[in-house]
CSV table of C-alpha atoms in Angstrom, one decimal:
chain,number,residue,atom,x,y,z
N,12,MET,CA,-50.0,-38.2,-31.2
N,13,ILE,CA,-46.6,-36.9,-32.5
N,14,ASP,CA,-47.2,-33.7,-30.5
N,15,LYS,CA,-47.8,-35.7,-27.4
N,16,VAL,CA,-44.6,-37.7,-28.0
N,17,HIS,CA,-42.6,-34.5,-28.3
N,18,VAL,CA,-44.2,-33.2,-25.0
N,19,LEU,CA,-43.3,-36.4,-23.2
N,20,LYS,CA,-39.8,-36.3,-24.6
N,21,ASP,CA,-39.3,-32.8,-23.3
N,22,GLN,CA,-40.8,-33.8,-19.9
N,23,ILE,CA,-38.4,-36.8,-19.7
N,24,LEU,CA,-35.4,-34.6,-20.5
N,25,GLN,CA,-36.5,-32.1,-17.8
N,26,LEU,CA,-36.9,-34.8,-15.2
N,27,GLU,CA,-33.5,-36.3,-16.1
N,28,ASN,CA,-31.9,-32.9,-15.7
N,29,GLU,CA,-33.7,-32.4,-12.3
N,30,ILE,CA,-32.5,-35.9,-11.2
N,31,THR,CA,-28.9,-35.0,-12.2
N,32,VAL,CA,-29.0,-31.8,-10.3
N,33,THR,CA,-30.6,-33.5,-7.2
N,34,SER,CA,-28.0,-36.3,-7.3
N,35,GLN,CA,-25.2,-33.8,-7.5
N,36,HIS,CA,-26.6,-31.9,-4.6
N,37,LEU,CA,-27.0,-35.1,-2.5
N,38,GLU,CA,-23.5,-36.2,-3.4
N,39,ALA,CA,-22.1,-32.8,-2.2
N,40,ILE,CA,-24.0,-33.1,1.1
N,41,LEU,CA,-22.7,-36.7,1.6
N,42,LEU,CA,-19.1,-35.7,0.8
N,43,GLY,CA,-19.4,-33.0,3.5
N,44,LEU,CA,-20.3,-35.5,6.3
N,45,PRO,CA,-17.4,-36.5,8.5
N,46,ASN,CA,-16.6,-40.0,9.7
N,47,LEU,CA,-18.3,-41.4,12.9
N,48,PRO,CA,-16.0,-41.8,16.0
N,49,PHE,CA,-15.5,-45.1,17.7
N,50,ASP,CA,-17.3,-45.7,21.0
N,51,ASP,CA,-14.1,-45.2,23.0
N,52,VAL,CA,-13.4,-41.8,21.6
N,53,PRO,CA,-14.0,-39.0,24.2
N,54,ILE,CA,-16.9,-36.7,23.2
N,55,GLY,CA,-16.0,-33.0,23.1
N,56,SER,CA,-16.0,-30.0,21.0
N,57,ASP,CA,-12.2,-29.3,20.9
N,58,GLU,CA,-8.8,-30.2,22.3
N,59,SER,CA,-9.8,-29.5,25.9
N,60,SER,CA,-11.6,-32.9,25.9
N,61,ASN,CA,-8.5,-34.8,24.7
N,62,ILE,CA,-7.2,-37.5,27.1
N,63,GLU,CA,-3.6,-38.2,27.8
N,64,ILE,CA,-2.5,-41.8,27.8
N,65,GLU,CA,-0.4,-41.4,30.9
N,66,ALA,CA,1.2,-44.8,30.7
N,67,LYS,CA,2.8,-43.8,27.4
N,68,ARG,CA,4.5,-40.6,28.6
N,69,TYR,CA,8.2,-40.8,27.8
N,70,GLY,CA,11.3,-38.9,28.9
N,71,LYS,CA,12.1,-36.2,31.4
N,72,ILE,CA,11.1,-32.7,30.3
N,73,ASN,CA,13.3,-29.7,30.7
N,74,ASP,CA,11.1,-27.2,32.6
N,75,LYS,CA,13.7,-24.5,32.3
N,76,LYS,CA,12.8,-22.2,29.4
N,77,THR,CA,15.4,-22.3,26.6
N,78,ALA,CA,15.7,-20.3,23.4
N,79,GLU,CA,13.2,-21.2,20.8
N,80,HIS,CA,14.6,-22.9,17.7
N,81,PHE,CA,14.7,-19.7,15.6
N,82,GLU,CA,16.4,-17.7,18.5
N,83,ILE,CA,19.4,-20.1,19.0
N,84,ASP,CA,22.7,-18.3,18.1
N,85,THR,CA,24.2,-21.6,16.9
N,86,VAL,CA,21.8,-21.8,14.0
N,87,GLU,CA,22.1,-18.2,12.9
N,88,GLY,CA,22.8,-18.1,9.2
N,89,MET,CA,21.7,-21.8,8.7
N,90,MET,CA,18.0,-21.0,9.0
N,91,ASP,CA,17.2,-18.2,6.6
N,92,PHE,CA,13.6,-16.9,6.6
N,93,GLU,CA,14.4,-13.6,5.1
N,94,THR,CA,15.7,-14.9,1.8
N,95,ALA,CA,12.9,-17.5,1.6
N,96,SER,CA,10.3,-14.7,2.1
N,97,ARG,CA,11.8,-12.7,-0.7
N,98,VAL,CA,12.0,-15.8,-3.0
N,99,SER,CA,8.7,-17.5,-2.1
N,100,GLY,CA,6.8,-15.5,0.5
N,101,SER,CA,6.0,-16.0,4.1
N,102,ARG,CA,6.1,-19.5,5.8
N,103,PHE,CA,9.0,-20.8,3.9
N,104,VAL,CA,12.7,-21.3,4.9
N,105,TYR,CA,16.1,-22.0,3.6
N,106,LEU,CA,18.0,-24.6,5.7
N,107,LYS,CA,21.7,-24.5,5.0
N,108,GLY,CA,24.9,-26.4,5.9
N,109,GLN,CA,24.7,-28.5,9.0
N,110,LEU,CA,21.0,-27.9,9.5
N,111,ALA,CA,20.2,-29.1,5.9
N,112,LEU,CA,22.3,-32.1,6.7
N,113,LEU,CA,20.4,-32.7,10.0
N,114,GLU,CA,17.1,-32.6,8.1
N,115,ARG,CA,18.3,-35.1,5.5
N,116,ALA,CA,19.7,-37.3,8.3
N,117,LEU,CA,16.4,-37.3,10.1
N,118,GLY,CA,14.5,-38.4,7.0
N,119,GLN,CA,17.0,-41.2,6.2
N,120,PHE,CA,17.0,-42.4,9.8
N,121,MET,CA,13.2,-42.6,9.9
N,122,LEU,CA,12.9,-44.4,6.6
N,123,ASP,CA,15.6,-46.9,7.6
N,124,THR,CA,13.9,-47.6,10.9
N,125,HIS,CA,10.4,-48.1,9.4
N,126,THR,CA,11.7,-50.3,6.5
N,127,THR,CA,14.2,-52.5,8.4
N,128,GLN,CA,12.6,-52.7,11.8
N,129,ASN,CA,8.8,-52.0,11.4
N,130,GLY,CA,8.0,-53.9,8.2
N,131,TYR,CA,7.0,-51.0,5.9
N,132,THR,CA,7.6,-50.9,2.2
N,133,GLU,CA,9.3,-47.7,1.0
N,134,ILE,CA,7.4,-45.9,-1.8
N,135,ALA,CA,8.6,-42.9,-3.8
N,136,PRO,CA,5.1,-41.5,-4.7
N,137,PRO,CA,3.9,-38.7,-7.0
N,138,LEU,CA,3.8,-35.2,-5.4
N,139,ILE,CA,1.0,-34.1,-7.7
N,140,VAL,CA,-2.4,-36.0,-7.6
N,141,ASN,CA,-5.7,-35.7,-9.4
N,142,ASN,CA,-9.1,-34.6,-8.2
N,143,SER,CA,-10.3,-38.2,-7.6
N,144,SER,CA,-7.4,-39.0,-5.4
N,145,MET,CA,-8.1,-35.9,-3.2
N,146,LEU,CA,-11.7,-36.8,-3.0
N,147,GLY,CA,-10.9,-40.4,-2.1
N,148,THR,CA,-8.9,-39.5,1.0
N,149,ALA,CA,-11.4,-36.7,1.8
N,150,GLN,CA,-9.1,-33.6,1.4
N,151,LEU,CA,-11.8,-32.5,-1.0
N,152,PRO,CA,-14.2,-30.9,-1.1
N,153,LYS,CA,-14.2,-29.8,2.6
N,154,PHE,CA,-10.6,-28.6,2.8
N,155,GLU,CA,-10.1,-27.2,-0.7
N,156,GLU,CA,-9.0,-23.8,0.6
N,157,ASP,CA,-6.1,-25.4,2.5
N,158,GLN,CA,-4.7,-27.0,-0.7
N,159,PHE,CA,-2.3,-25.8,-3.4
N,160,GLN,CA,-3.8,-26.4,-6.9
N,161,VAL,CA,-1.5,-26.8,-9.9
N,162,ILE,CA,-2.6,-24.7,-12.8
N,163,VAL,CA,-1.1,-25.8,-16.1
N,164,ARG,CA,-3.6,-24.2,-18.5
N,165,ASP,CA,-6.3,-21.6,-18.0
N,166,ASN,CA,-9.0,-24.2,-18.7
N,167,ASP,CA,-7.8,-26.2,-15.7
N,168,LEU,CA,-9.8,-23.8,-13.6
N,169,ALA,CA,-12.9,-24.7,-15.5
N,170,ASP,CA,-12.3,-28.4,-15.9
N,171,HIS,CA,-13.3,-29.4,-12.4
N,172,ASN,CA,-12.7,-33.2,-12.7
N,173,ASN,CA,-9.2,-32.7,-14.3
N,174,ARG,CA,-7.8,-30.5,-11.5
N,175,LYS,CA,-4.3,-31.4,-10.1
N,176,TRP,CA,-3.1,-30.7,-6.6
N,177,LEU,CA,0.2,-30.7,-4.7
N,178,ILE,CA,-0.1,-33.3,-1.9
N,179,PRO,CA,-0.8,-32.0,1.6
N,180,THR,CA,0.5,-35.3,2.9
N,181,ALA,CA,1.8,-38.5,1.3
N,182,GLU,CA,-1.3,-40.2,2.8
N,183,VAL,CA,-3.1,-39.1,-0.4
N,184,SER,CA,-0.6,-40.8,-2.8
N,185,LEU,CA,-0.1,-43.9,-0.7
N,186,THR,CA,-3.7,-44.6,0.2
N,187,ASN,CA,-4.9,-44.2,-3.3
N,188,ILE,CA,-2.7,-47.1,-4.4
N,189,VAL,CA,-5.7,-49.3,-3.6
N,190,ARG,CA,-8.4,-47.0,-5.2
N,191,GLU,CA,-10.8,-48.9,-7.5
N,192,LYS,CA,-8.9,-52.2,-6.8
N,193,ILE,CA,-9.8,-55.5,-5.2
N,194,THR,CA,-7.0,-56.8,-3.0
N,195,ASP,CA,-6.7,-60.4,-2.0
N,196,LYS,CA,-7.0,-61.1,1.8
N,197,ALA,CA,-3.7,-63.0,1.6
N,198,ASP,CA,-1.9,-59.8,0.6
N,199,LEU,CA,-3.1,-57.9,3.7
N,200,PRO,CA,-2.0,-55.9,5.6
N,201,LEU,CA,-0.3,-53.5,3.2
N,202,ARG,CA,2.2,-51.2,4.9
N,203,PHE,CA,3.7,-48.2,3.0
N,204,VAL,CA,6.1,-45.5,4.1
N,205,ALA,CA,7.3,-42.4,2.2
N,206,LEU,CA,9.4,-39.4,2.8
N,207,THR,CA,8.0,-36.5,0.8
N,208,SER,CA,7.7,-32.7,0.7
N,209,CYS,CA,4.1,-31.7,1.7
N,210,PHE,CA,2.3,-28.5,0.7
N,211,ARG,CA,-0.4,-26.7,2.7
N,212,ALA,CA,-1.9,-23.3,2.2
N,213,GLU,CA,-2.7,-23.1,5.9
N,214,ALA,CA,-5.7,-20.8,5.1
N,215,GLY,CA,-7.1,-21.3,8.6
N,216,ALA,CA,-3.8,-20.6,10.4
N,217,ALA,CA,-3.6,-16.9,10.0
N,218,GLY,CA,-1.8,-15.3,12.9
N,219,ARG,CA,-0.7,-18.7,14.4
N,220,ASP,CA,3.0,-19.7,14.7
N,221,THR,CA,4.1,-16.9,12.5
N,222,ARG,CA,7.7,-17.1,13.6
N,223,GLY,CA,10.0,-20.1,13.0
N,224,MET,CA,9.4,-23.5,11.3
N,225,ILE,CA,6.4,-24.8,13.2
N,226,ARG,CA,3.8,-24.0,10.5
N,227,GLN,CA,5.2,-23.9,7.0
N,228,HIS,CA,3.6,-24.0,3.5
N,229,GLN,CA,6.2,-26.6,2.5
N,230,PHE,CA,7.7,-29.2,4.8
N,231,GLN,CA,9.2,-32.7,4.9
N,232,LYS,CA,7.3,-35.6,6.5
N,233,VAL,CA,7.6,-39.3,6.8
N,234,GLU,CA,4.2,-40.9,6.3
N,235,LEU,CA,2.9,-44.3,7.3
N,236,VAL,CA,-0.1,-45.9,5.7
N,237,SER,CA,-1.6,-49.3,6.4
N,238,ILE,CA,-4.4,-51.1,4.5
N,239,THR,CA,-6.1,-53.9,6.5
N,240,GLU,CA,-9.1,-56.0,6.8
N,241,PRO,CA,-11.7,-54.5,9.2
N,242,GLU,CA,-11.2,-57.0,12.0
N,243,LEU,CA,-7.5,-56.1,12.4
N,244,SER,CA,-7.5,-52.4,12.0
N,245,GLU,CA,-7.6,-51.7,15.7
N,246,VAL,CA,-4.5,-53.9,16.3
N,247,GLU,CA,-2.8,-52.2,13.3
N,248,HIS,CA,-3.7,-48.8,14.8
N,249,ASN,CA,-1.9,-49.6,18.0
N,250,ARG,CA,1.1,-51.0,16.1
N,251,MET,CA,1.4,-47.9,14.0
N,252,LEU,CA,1.4,-45.8,17.1
N,253,GLU,CA,4.2,-47.8,18.5
N,254,CYS,CA,6.2,-47.5,15.3
N,255,ALA,CA,6.0,-43.7,15.5
N,256,GLU,CA,6.8,-43.7,19.2
N,257,ALA,CA,9.9,-45.7,18.5
N,258,ILE,CA,11.3,-42.9,16.4
N,259,LEU,CA,11.0,-40.4,19.3
N,260,LYS,CA,12.4,-42.9,21.8
N,261,LEU,CA,15.5,-43.5,19.6
N,262,LEU,CA,16.0,-39.7,19.3
N,263,GLU,CA,15.5,-39.5,23.1
N,264,LEU,CA,12.9,-36.8,22.8
N,265,PRO,CA,10.4,-36.4,25.6
N,266,TYR,CA,6.8,-36.9,24.4
N,267,ARG,CA,3.3,-37.7,25.5
N,268,VAL,CA,0.4,-39.5,23.7
N,269,MET,CA,-3.1,-38.0,23.5
N,270,LEU,CA,-6.3,-39.7,22.6
N,271,LEU,CA,-8.2,-37.0,20.6
N,272,SER,CA,-11.8,-36.1,21.3
N,273,SER,CA,-14.5,-36.2,18.7
N,274,GLY,CA,-14.3,-32.5,18.1
N,275,ASP,CA,-10.5,-32.4,17.6
N,276,MET,CA,-10.2,-35.4,15.3
N,277,GLY,CA,-9.6,-35.1,11.6
N,278,PHE,CA,-12.6,-35.3,9.2
N,279,SER,CA,-11.8,-38.8,8.0
N,280,ALA,CA,-10.8,-40.4,11.3
N,281,GLN,CA,-12.7,-42.7,13.6
N,282,LYS,CA,-10.0,-42.6,16.2
N,283,THR,CA,-6.8,-40.6,16.5
N,284,TYR,CA,-3.8,-40.6,18.7
N,285,ASP,CA,-1.5,-37.5,18.7
N,286,LEU,CA,2.2,-37.8,19.6
N,287,GLU,CA,3.2,-34.5,21.2
N,288,VAL,CA,6.9,-33.7,21.7
N,289,TRP,CA,8.2,-31.4,24.4
N,290,MET,CA,9.5,-28.0,23.2
N,291,PRO,CA,11.4,-26.4,26.1
N,292,GLY,CA,11.7,-23.1,24.1
N,293,GLN,CA,7.9,-22.8,24.3
N,294,GLN,CA,7.5,-24.8,27.5
N,295,THR,CA,4.8,-26.9,26.0
N,296,TYR,CA,4.1,-30.1,24.1
N,297,ARG,CA,3.5,-29.7,20.3
N,298,GLU,CA,2.0,-32.2,17.9
N,299,ILE,CA,4.6,-34.1,15.9
N,300,SER,CA,2.4,-37.0,14.7
N,301,SER,CA,-1.2,-37.9,14.3
N,302,ILE,CA,-2.0,-41.6,14.0
N,303,SER,CA,-5.6,-42.3,12.7
N,304,ASN,CA,-7.8,-45.2,12.0
N,305,CYS,CA,-10.2,-44.2,9.2
N,306,GLY,CA,-12.2,-47.4,9.2
N,307,ASP,CA,-13.9,-47.9,5.8
N,308,PHE,CA,-14.6,-44.2,5.3
N,309,GLN,CA,-11.9,-43.6,2.7
N,310,ALA,CA,-12.3,-47.0,1.2
N,311,ARG,CA,-16.0,-46.3,0.4
N,312,ARG,CA,-15.0,-43.1,-1.3
N,313,MET,CA,-12.3,-44.8,-3.3
N,314,MET,CA,-14.1,-48.1,-3.9
N,315,ALA,CA,-11.2,-49.9,-2.3
N,316,ARG,CA,-12.1,-53.5,-1.5
N,317,TYR,CA,-10.7,-56.9,-0.7
N,318,ARG,CA,-11.8,-60.4,-1.4
N,319,ASP,CA,-12.3,-62.5,1.8
N,320,GLY,CA,-11.8,-66.2,2.3
N,321,ASN,CA,-15.3,-66.8,0.9
N,322,LYS,CA,-14.6,-64.7,-2.2
N,323,ASN,CA,-16.9,-62.0,-0.9
N,324,LYS,CA,-16.0,-58.4,-1.7
N,325,LYS,CA,-15.7,-56.1,1.4
N,326,TYR,CA,-14.4,-52.6,2.0
N,327,LEU,CA,-10.9,-52.3,3.4
N,328,HIS,CA,-9.9,-50.2,6.4
N,329,THR,CA,-7.3,-47.5,6.0
N,330,LEU,CA,-4.9,-46.1,8.6
N,331,ASN,CA,-2.4,-43.3,8.3
N,332,GLY,CA,0.1,-41.4,10.5
N,333,SER,CA,3.2,-39.4,10.5
N,334,GLY,CA,6.3,-41.3,11.3
N,335,VAL,CA,7.2,-38.5,12.0
N,336,ALA,CA,7.1,-34.8,10.8
N,337,VAL,CA,10.8,-34.1,9.9
N,338,GLY,CA,10.7,-30.4,10.5
N,339,ARG,CA,9.2,-30.6,13.9
N,340,ALA,CA,11.6,-33.3,14.9
N,341,LEU,CA,14.4,-31.0,13.8
N,342,ILE,CA,12.9,-28.2,15.9
N,343,ALA,CA,12.6,-30.5,18.9
N,344,ILE,CA,16.3,-31.5,18.6
N,345,LEU,CA,17.4,-27.9,18.4
N,346,GLU,CA,15.5,-27.0,21.5
N,347,ASN,CA,16.2,-30.2,23.6
N,348,TYR,CA,19.8,-30.7,22.6
N,349,GLN,CA,21.1,-27.1,22.8
N,350,THR,CA,24.2,-26.5,24.9
N,351,PRO,CA,26.6,-23.5,25.3
N,352,ASP,CA,28.9,-25.1,22.7
N,353,GLY,CA,26.2,-25.8,20.1
N,354,ILE,CA,23.6,-28.4,19.3
N,355,GLN,CA,24.4,-32.0,20.3
N,356,VAL,CA,23.6,-34.5,17.6
N,357,PRO,CA,21.5,-37.5,18.8
N,358,ASP,CA,23.6,-40.7,18.8
N,359,VAL,CA,21.3,-42.4,16.2
N,360,LEU,CA,21.9,-39.6,13.7
N,361,LYS,CA,25.7,-39.4,13.9
N,362,LYS,CA,26.2,-42.1,11.2
N,363,TYR,CA,24.0,-40.1,8.8
N,364,MET,CA,25.9,-36.9,9.6
N,365,ASN,CA,29.5,-38.0,8.9
N,366,ASN,CA,30.0,-38.7,12.6
N,367,LEU,CA,29.4,-35.1,13.5
N,368,SER,CA,28.7,-34.8,17.3
N,369,THR,CA,27.9,-31.1,17.6
N,370,ILE,CA,26.3,-28.5,15.3
N,371,LYS,CA,28.2,-25.2,15.5
N,372,ILE,CA,28.2,-21.9,13.6
């Protein structure tokens, strides 16, 4: 009898181990599945199936090719890639003098607009987050190679659950505010805004945009995050889009709005609008903001719920978008506002730049 008990005990342990392995394998599969697009999202494999929302096109484009931002004589010496490459490597830059002031002015202007006019609460979030936070917003595990991991000790490499990461976007820090929490319906919607540095390894971008500031490992971005009940997330999505559009209108930068196809959307998104600003130096539109409704996709991973009027617990909907990318806004200003005398400063930025009207060498 004792021998049989030992045999059964061993069999139970073996089965428990098999269940653990199978559960981990299943979880890995589930974490690798993307969100499902809304019914009104165009079906397609890539950006060629994106649809322009023509009614939202703004501004008159300059169809005469100008110098690209890194070729403009006025900014020579104020945009230093050579020193940055020596100090940090490729895809970094030193901004100096009036260009550094312009970058700071853009960030302050965007924050002021979103907090005073658009109803967002400013947050100064952590720039380093843990593994659970990256899993919650779905940067992990699928996009691990695009992230910068923070290694404090050698065993950080082995301790999978205790890993730390530099944020690729403030979306991670802001959205995880509601992770493993139950929010009262009366407190919704939650609207957060943050200006942070963002860090991306850009592992999949080899050979693309190798010159200039378009694609950097470190960049400034103003991020908008909204947390809503499911019934109002579509309304909130359109509102967030208008908040980001307002920034470009105030800067008087020509742009268009694209509804992304299923094959061009982000992993977490159910529906995404891209704001694309006109770059006369490249004679093309370039993305400056993506505004996404993630539905309850992130909330399920984060166990982020709210209590409705009947005290039932339901998953929240999360939305995020750039409001907007500071570096690309700076590039767009350099290319759209260049004159023989220098770079004109947009009117809304002058009060942030000591009433400077023109950037000169």
